[in-house]
C-alpha positions as a Python dict, from the first residue, in 0.01 Angstrom:
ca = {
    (1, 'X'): (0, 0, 0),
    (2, 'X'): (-335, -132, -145),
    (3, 'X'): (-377, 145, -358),
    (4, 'X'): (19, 151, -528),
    (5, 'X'): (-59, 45, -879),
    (6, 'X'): (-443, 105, -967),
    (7, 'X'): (-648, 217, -1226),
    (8, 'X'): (-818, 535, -1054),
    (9, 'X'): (-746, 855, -1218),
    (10, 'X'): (-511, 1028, -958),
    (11, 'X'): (-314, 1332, -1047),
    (12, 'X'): (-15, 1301, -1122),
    (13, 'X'): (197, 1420, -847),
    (14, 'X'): (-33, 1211, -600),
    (15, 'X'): (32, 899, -854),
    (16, 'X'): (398, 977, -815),
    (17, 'X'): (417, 1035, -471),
    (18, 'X'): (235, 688, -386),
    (19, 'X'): (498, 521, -589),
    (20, 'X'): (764, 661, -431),
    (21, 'X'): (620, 588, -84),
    (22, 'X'): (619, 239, -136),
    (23, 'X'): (1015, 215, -256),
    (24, 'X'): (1319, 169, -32),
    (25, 'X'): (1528, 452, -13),
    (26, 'X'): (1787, 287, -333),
    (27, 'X'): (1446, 258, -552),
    (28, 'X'): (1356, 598, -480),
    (29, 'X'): (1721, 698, -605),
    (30, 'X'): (1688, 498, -915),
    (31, 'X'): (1306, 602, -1026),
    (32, 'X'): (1398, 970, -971),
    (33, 'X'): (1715, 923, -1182),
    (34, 'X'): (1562, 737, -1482),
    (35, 'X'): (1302, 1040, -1457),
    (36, 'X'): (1518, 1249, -1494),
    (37, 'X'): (1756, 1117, -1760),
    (38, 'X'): (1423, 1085, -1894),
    (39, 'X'): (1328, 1443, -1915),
    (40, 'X'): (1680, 1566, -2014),
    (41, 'X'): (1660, 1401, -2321),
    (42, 'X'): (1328, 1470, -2390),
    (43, 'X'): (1417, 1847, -2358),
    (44, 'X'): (1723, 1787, -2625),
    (45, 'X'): (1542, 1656, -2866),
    (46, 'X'): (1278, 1898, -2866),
    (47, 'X'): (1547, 2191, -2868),
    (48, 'X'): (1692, 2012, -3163),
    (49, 'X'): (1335, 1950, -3340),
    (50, 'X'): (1298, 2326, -3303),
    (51, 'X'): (1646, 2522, -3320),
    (52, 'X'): (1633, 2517, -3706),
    (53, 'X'): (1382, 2817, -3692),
    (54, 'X'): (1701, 3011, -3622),
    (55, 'X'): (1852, 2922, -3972),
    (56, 'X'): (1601, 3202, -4096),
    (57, 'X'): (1800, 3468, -3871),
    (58, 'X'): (2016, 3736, -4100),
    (59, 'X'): (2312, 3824, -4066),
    (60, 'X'): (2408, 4197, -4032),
    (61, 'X'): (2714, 4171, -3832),
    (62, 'X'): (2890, 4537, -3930),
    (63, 'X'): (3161, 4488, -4174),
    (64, 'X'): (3478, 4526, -3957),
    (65, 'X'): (3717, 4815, -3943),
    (66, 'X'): (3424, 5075, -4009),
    (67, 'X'): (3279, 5353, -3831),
    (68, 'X'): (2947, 5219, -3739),
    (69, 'X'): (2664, 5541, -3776),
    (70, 'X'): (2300, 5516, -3599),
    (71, 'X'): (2079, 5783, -3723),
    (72, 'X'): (1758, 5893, -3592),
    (73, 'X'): (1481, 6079, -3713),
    (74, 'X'): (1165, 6178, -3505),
    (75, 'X'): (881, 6050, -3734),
    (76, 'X'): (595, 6247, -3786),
    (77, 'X'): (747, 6529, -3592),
    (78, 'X'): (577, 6796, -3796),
    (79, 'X'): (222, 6685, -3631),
    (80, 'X'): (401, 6631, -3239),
    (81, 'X'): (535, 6981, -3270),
    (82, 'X'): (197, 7115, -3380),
    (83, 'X'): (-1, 6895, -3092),
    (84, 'X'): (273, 7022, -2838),
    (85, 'X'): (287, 7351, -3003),
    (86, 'X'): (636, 7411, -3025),
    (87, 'X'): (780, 7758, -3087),
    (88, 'X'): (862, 7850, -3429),
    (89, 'X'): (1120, 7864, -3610),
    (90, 'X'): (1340, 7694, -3318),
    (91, 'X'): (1240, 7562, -2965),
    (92, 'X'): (1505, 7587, -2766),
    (93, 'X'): (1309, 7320, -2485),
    (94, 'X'): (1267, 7084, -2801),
    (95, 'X'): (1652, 7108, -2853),
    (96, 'X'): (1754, 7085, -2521),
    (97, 'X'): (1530, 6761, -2489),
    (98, 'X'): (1706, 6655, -2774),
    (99, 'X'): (2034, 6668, -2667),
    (100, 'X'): (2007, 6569, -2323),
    (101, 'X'): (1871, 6228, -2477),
    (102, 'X'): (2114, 6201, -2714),
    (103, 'X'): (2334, 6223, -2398),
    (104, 'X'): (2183, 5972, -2191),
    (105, 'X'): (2236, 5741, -2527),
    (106, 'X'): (2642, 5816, -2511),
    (107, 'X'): (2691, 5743, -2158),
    (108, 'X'): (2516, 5408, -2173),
    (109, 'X'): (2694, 5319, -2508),
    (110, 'X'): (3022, 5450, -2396),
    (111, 'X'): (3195, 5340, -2767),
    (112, 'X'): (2982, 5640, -2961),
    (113, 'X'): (3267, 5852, -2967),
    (114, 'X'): (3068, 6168, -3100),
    (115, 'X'): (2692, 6254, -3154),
    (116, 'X'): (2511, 6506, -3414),
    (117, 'X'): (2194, 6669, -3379),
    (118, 'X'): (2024, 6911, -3548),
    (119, 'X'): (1584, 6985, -3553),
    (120, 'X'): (1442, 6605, -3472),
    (121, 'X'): (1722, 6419, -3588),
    (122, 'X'): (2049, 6251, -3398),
    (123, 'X'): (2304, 6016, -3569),
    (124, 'X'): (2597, 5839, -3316),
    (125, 'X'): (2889, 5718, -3411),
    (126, 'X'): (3097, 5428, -3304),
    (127, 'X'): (3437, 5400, -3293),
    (128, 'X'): (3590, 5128, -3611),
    (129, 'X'): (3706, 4907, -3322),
    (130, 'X'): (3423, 4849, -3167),
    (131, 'X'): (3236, 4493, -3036),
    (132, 'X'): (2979, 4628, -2875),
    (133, 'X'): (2672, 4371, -2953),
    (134, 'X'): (2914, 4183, -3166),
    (135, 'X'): (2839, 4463, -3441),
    (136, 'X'): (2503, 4362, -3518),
    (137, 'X'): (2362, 4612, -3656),
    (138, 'X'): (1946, 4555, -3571),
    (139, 'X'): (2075, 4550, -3163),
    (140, 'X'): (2266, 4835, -3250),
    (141, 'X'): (1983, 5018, -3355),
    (142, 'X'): (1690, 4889, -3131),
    (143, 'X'): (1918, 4976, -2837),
    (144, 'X'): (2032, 5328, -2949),
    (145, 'X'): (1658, 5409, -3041),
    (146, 'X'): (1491, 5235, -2770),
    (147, 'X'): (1693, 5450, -2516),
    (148, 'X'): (1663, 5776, -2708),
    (149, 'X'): (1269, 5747, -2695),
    (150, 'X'): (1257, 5652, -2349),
    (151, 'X'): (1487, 5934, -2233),
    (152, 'X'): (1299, 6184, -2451),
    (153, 'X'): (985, 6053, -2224),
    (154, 'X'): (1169, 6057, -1921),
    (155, 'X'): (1310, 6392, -1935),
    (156, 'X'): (1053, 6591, -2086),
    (157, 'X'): (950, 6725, -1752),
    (158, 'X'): (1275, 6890, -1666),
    (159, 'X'): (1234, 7075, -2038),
    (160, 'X'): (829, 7125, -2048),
    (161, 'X'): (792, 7211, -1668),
    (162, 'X'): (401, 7076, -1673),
    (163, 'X'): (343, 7137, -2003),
    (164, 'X'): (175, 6728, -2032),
    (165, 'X'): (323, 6514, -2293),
    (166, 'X'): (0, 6443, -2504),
    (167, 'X'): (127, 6166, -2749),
    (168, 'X'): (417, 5892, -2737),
    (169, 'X'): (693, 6034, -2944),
    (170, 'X'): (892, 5779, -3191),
    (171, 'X'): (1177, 5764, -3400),
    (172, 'X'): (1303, 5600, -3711),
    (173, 'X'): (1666, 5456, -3737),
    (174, 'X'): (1923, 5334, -3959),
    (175, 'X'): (2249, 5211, -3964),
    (176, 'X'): (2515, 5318, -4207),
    (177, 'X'): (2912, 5225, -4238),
    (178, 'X'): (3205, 5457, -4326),
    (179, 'X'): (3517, 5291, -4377),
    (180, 'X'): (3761, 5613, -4355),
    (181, 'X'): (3782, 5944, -4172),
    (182, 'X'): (3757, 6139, -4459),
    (183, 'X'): (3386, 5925, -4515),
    (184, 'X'): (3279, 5966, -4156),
    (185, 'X'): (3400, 6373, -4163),
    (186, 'X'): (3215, 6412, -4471),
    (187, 'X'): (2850, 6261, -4317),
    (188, 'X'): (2880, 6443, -4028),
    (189, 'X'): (2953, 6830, -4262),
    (190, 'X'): (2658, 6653, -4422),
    (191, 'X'): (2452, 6698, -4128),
    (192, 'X'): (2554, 7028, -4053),
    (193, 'X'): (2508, 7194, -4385),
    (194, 'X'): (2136, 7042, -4402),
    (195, 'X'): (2119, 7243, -4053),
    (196, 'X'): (2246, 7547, -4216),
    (197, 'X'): (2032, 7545, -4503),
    (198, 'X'): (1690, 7395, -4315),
    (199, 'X'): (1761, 7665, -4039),
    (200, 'X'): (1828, 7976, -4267),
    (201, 'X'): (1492, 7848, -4479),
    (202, 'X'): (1280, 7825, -4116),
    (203, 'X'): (1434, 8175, -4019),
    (204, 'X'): (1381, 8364, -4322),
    (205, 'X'): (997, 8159, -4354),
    (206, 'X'): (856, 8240, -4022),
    (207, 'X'): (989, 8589, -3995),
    (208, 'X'): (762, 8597, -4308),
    (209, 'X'): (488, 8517, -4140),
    (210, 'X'): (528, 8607, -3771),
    (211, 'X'): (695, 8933, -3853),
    (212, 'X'): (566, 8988, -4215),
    (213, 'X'): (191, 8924, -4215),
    (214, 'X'): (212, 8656, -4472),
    (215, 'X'): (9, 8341, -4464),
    (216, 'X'): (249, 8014, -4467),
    (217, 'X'): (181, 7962, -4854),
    (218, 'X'): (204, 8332, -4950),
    (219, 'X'): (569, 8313, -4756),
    (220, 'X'): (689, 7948, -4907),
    (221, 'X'): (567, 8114, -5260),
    (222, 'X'): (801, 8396, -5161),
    (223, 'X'): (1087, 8181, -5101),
    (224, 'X'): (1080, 7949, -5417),
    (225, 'X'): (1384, 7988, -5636),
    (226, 'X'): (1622, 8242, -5361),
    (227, 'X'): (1931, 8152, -5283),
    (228, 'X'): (2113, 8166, -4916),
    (229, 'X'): (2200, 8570, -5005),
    (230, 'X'): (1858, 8629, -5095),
    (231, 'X'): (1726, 8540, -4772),
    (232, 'X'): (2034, 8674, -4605),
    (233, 'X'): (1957, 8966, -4747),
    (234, 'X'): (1566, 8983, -4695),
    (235, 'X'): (1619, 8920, -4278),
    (236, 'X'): (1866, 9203, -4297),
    (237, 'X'): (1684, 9468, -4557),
    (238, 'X'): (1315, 9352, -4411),
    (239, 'X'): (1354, 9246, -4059),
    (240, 'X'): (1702, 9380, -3952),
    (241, 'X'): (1830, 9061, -3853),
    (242, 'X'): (2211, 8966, -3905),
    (243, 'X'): (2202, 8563, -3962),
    (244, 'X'): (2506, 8504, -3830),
    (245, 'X'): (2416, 8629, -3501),
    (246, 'X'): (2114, 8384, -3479),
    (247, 'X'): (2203, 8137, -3185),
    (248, 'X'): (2474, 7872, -3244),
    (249, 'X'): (2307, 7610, -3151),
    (250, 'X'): (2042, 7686, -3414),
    (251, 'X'): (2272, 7755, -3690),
    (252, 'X'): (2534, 7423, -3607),
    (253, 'X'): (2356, 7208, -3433),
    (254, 'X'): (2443, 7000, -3139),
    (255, 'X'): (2778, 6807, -3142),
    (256, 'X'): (2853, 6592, -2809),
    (257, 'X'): (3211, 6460, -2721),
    (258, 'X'): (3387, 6286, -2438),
    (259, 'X'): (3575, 6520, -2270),
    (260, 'X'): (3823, 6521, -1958),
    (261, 'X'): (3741, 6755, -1625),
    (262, 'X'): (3895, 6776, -1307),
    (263, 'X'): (3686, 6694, -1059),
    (264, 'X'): (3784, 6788, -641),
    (265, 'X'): (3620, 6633, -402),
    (266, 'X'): (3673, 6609, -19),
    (267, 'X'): (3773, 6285, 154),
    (268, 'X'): (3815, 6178, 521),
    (269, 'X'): (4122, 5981, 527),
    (270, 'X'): (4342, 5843, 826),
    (271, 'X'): (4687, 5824, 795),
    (272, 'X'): (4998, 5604, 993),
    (273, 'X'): (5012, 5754, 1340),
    (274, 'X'): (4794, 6038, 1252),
    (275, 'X'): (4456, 6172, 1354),
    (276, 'X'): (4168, 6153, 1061),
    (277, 'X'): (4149, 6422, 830),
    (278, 'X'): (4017, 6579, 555),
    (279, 'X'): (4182, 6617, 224),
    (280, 'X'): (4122, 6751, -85),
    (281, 'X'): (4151, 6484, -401),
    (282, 'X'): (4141, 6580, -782),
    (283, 'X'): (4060, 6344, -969),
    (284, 'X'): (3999, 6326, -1403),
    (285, 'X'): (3685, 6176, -1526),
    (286, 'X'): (3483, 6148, -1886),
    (287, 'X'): (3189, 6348, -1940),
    (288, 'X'): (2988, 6421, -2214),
    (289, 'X'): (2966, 6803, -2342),
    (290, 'X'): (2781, 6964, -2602),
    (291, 'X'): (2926, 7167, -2847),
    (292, 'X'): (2792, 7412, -3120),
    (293, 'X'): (3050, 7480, -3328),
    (294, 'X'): (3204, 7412, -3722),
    (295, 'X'): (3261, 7083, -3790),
    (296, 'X'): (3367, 7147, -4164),
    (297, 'X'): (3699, 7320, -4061),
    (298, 'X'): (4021, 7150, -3911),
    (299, 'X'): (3973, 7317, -3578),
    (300, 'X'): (3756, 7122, -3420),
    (301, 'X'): (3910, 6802, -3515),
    (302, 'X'): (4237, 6961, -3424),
    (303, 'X'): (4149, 7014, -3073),
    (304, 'X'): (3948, 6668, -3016),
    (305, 'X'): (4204, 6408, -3199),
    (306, 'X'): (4034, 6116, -2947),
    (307, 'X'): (3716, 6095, -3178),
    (308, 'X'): (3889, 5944, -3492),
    (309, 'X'): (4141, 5644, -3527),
    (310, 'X'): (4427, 5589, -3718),
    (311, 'X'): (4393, 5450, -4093),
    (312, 'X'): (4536, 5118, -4132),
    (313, 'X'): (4774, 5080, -4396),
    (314, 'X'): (4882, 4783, -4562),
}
């Protein structure tokens, strides 16, 4: 007790445990409760000293009642496909990479109703009604590309074998709004006409050069000023190569739905006054499929009437 209250520097839990030790047990109550009263409104202040930092915060909450459209673009691609030495004019690992991202994006934002892809670039829509994130458009975006790069990483193995990933890969996003379905339909014939054109350019281009013997500027000098039936017609008349029977996934793209599949599975199940058995259960679940296929007709939108919502009308 002689040393309670003195001047020696003690630290301070050993200065706080002497005083404690020499209070009754009510004291004790009373010091830690005036400590801590103490300390809770120390704590509020401070939070309240500080929380005006957040008045610099924007706000991009998503307009309501608008599709909601994350694009992606690989950025510098042209050098990661040279380091990695992808095949020209169309790697089919690179694309399947691609999409199987893209996929593992959908099925961990399950309100993108449909994806496009096409070369290095993905864009995911989001249905109008949806809260995911409260609409905010920057975690919209961080999360859709944060999971697209890390799935590209992930799964680049299953696509490259042991073929080593020599360089992080990134990508660029943006978000964009499209208040109707005609709007939305439009972007995404966009997309698939800048495949068309980009992938007929490639084809034509590197049959130049792989086929042709021409160096990379003598076949882009080649090129300048043609139209889509002058290469047609220079993969046909040079090359004998029909365009339109070029792979489909080259020519559309990637498109990836929701879809509904039966799935059977065996169960061991016991029923009233009988033994155990097995049965056979079907049961419907969403999955994600890729498509390569016209998205400019009706057809498509025809047969998947789940990916746009009704117009409100006033």
């Amino acid at each position: 007790m002689n040393g309670l209250y003195t001047n020696q520097p003690l630290g301070s839990s050993l200065m706080l445990t002497r005083r404690l030790s020499g209070l009754g047990a009510g004291g004790r109550t009373w010091f830690i409760s005036s400590i801590s009263r103490s300390f809770t409104r120390s704590s509020i202040m401070a939070k309240s000293k500080f929380e005006y930092v957040r008045s610099f915060e924007t706000d991009d909450t998503c307009l309501r009642n608008c599709y909601i459209v994350v694009r992606l673009d690989g950025r510098n691609f042209h050098r990661f496909s040279e380091q990695h030495t992808f095949t020209k004019p169309n790697d089919d690992r690179a694309l399947g990479l691609m999409a199987r991202s893209a996929r593992s994006v959908m099925e961990e934002l399950e309100d993108i109703v449909i994806a496009y892809g096409q070369s290095d670039e993905f864009s995911f829509v989001f249905k109008r009604s949806s809260t995911w994130f409260k609409r905010r458009a920057s975690k919209l975006m961080t999360h859709v590309a944060s999971q697209f790069s890390s799935s590209y990483v992930f799964y680049w193995k299953e696509f490259f074998g042991e073929q080593p990933l020599l360089c992080p890969p990134s990508f660029d996003g943006r978000v964009v709004l499209y208040p109707s379905n005609r709007n939305l339909r439009d972007y995404l014939c966009w997309r698939q006409a800048d495949c068309h054109i980009n992938n007929l350019y490639n084809t034509v281009f590197w049959a130049l050069v792989q086929k042709g013997g021409l160096t990379t500027a003598q076949a882009d000098d080649r090129l300048k000023g043609t139209l889509a039936s002058d290469k047609n017609e220079i993969l046909f008349s040079e090359f004998d190569i029909n365009y339109n029977n070029e792979s489909a996934v080259h020519r559309k793209g990637t498109s990836l739905v929701w879809e509904k599949k039966d799935e059977t599975v065996t169960k061991r199940m016991k029923l009233p006054n009988t033994e155990e058995k097995e049965v056979r259960v079907t049961r419907s679940r969403r999955r994600v499929e890729a498509l390569h296929c016209d998205l400019i007709g009706e057809q498509f939108w025809e047969e998947h009437p789940d990916i746009l919502e009704e117009e409100e009308t006033c």
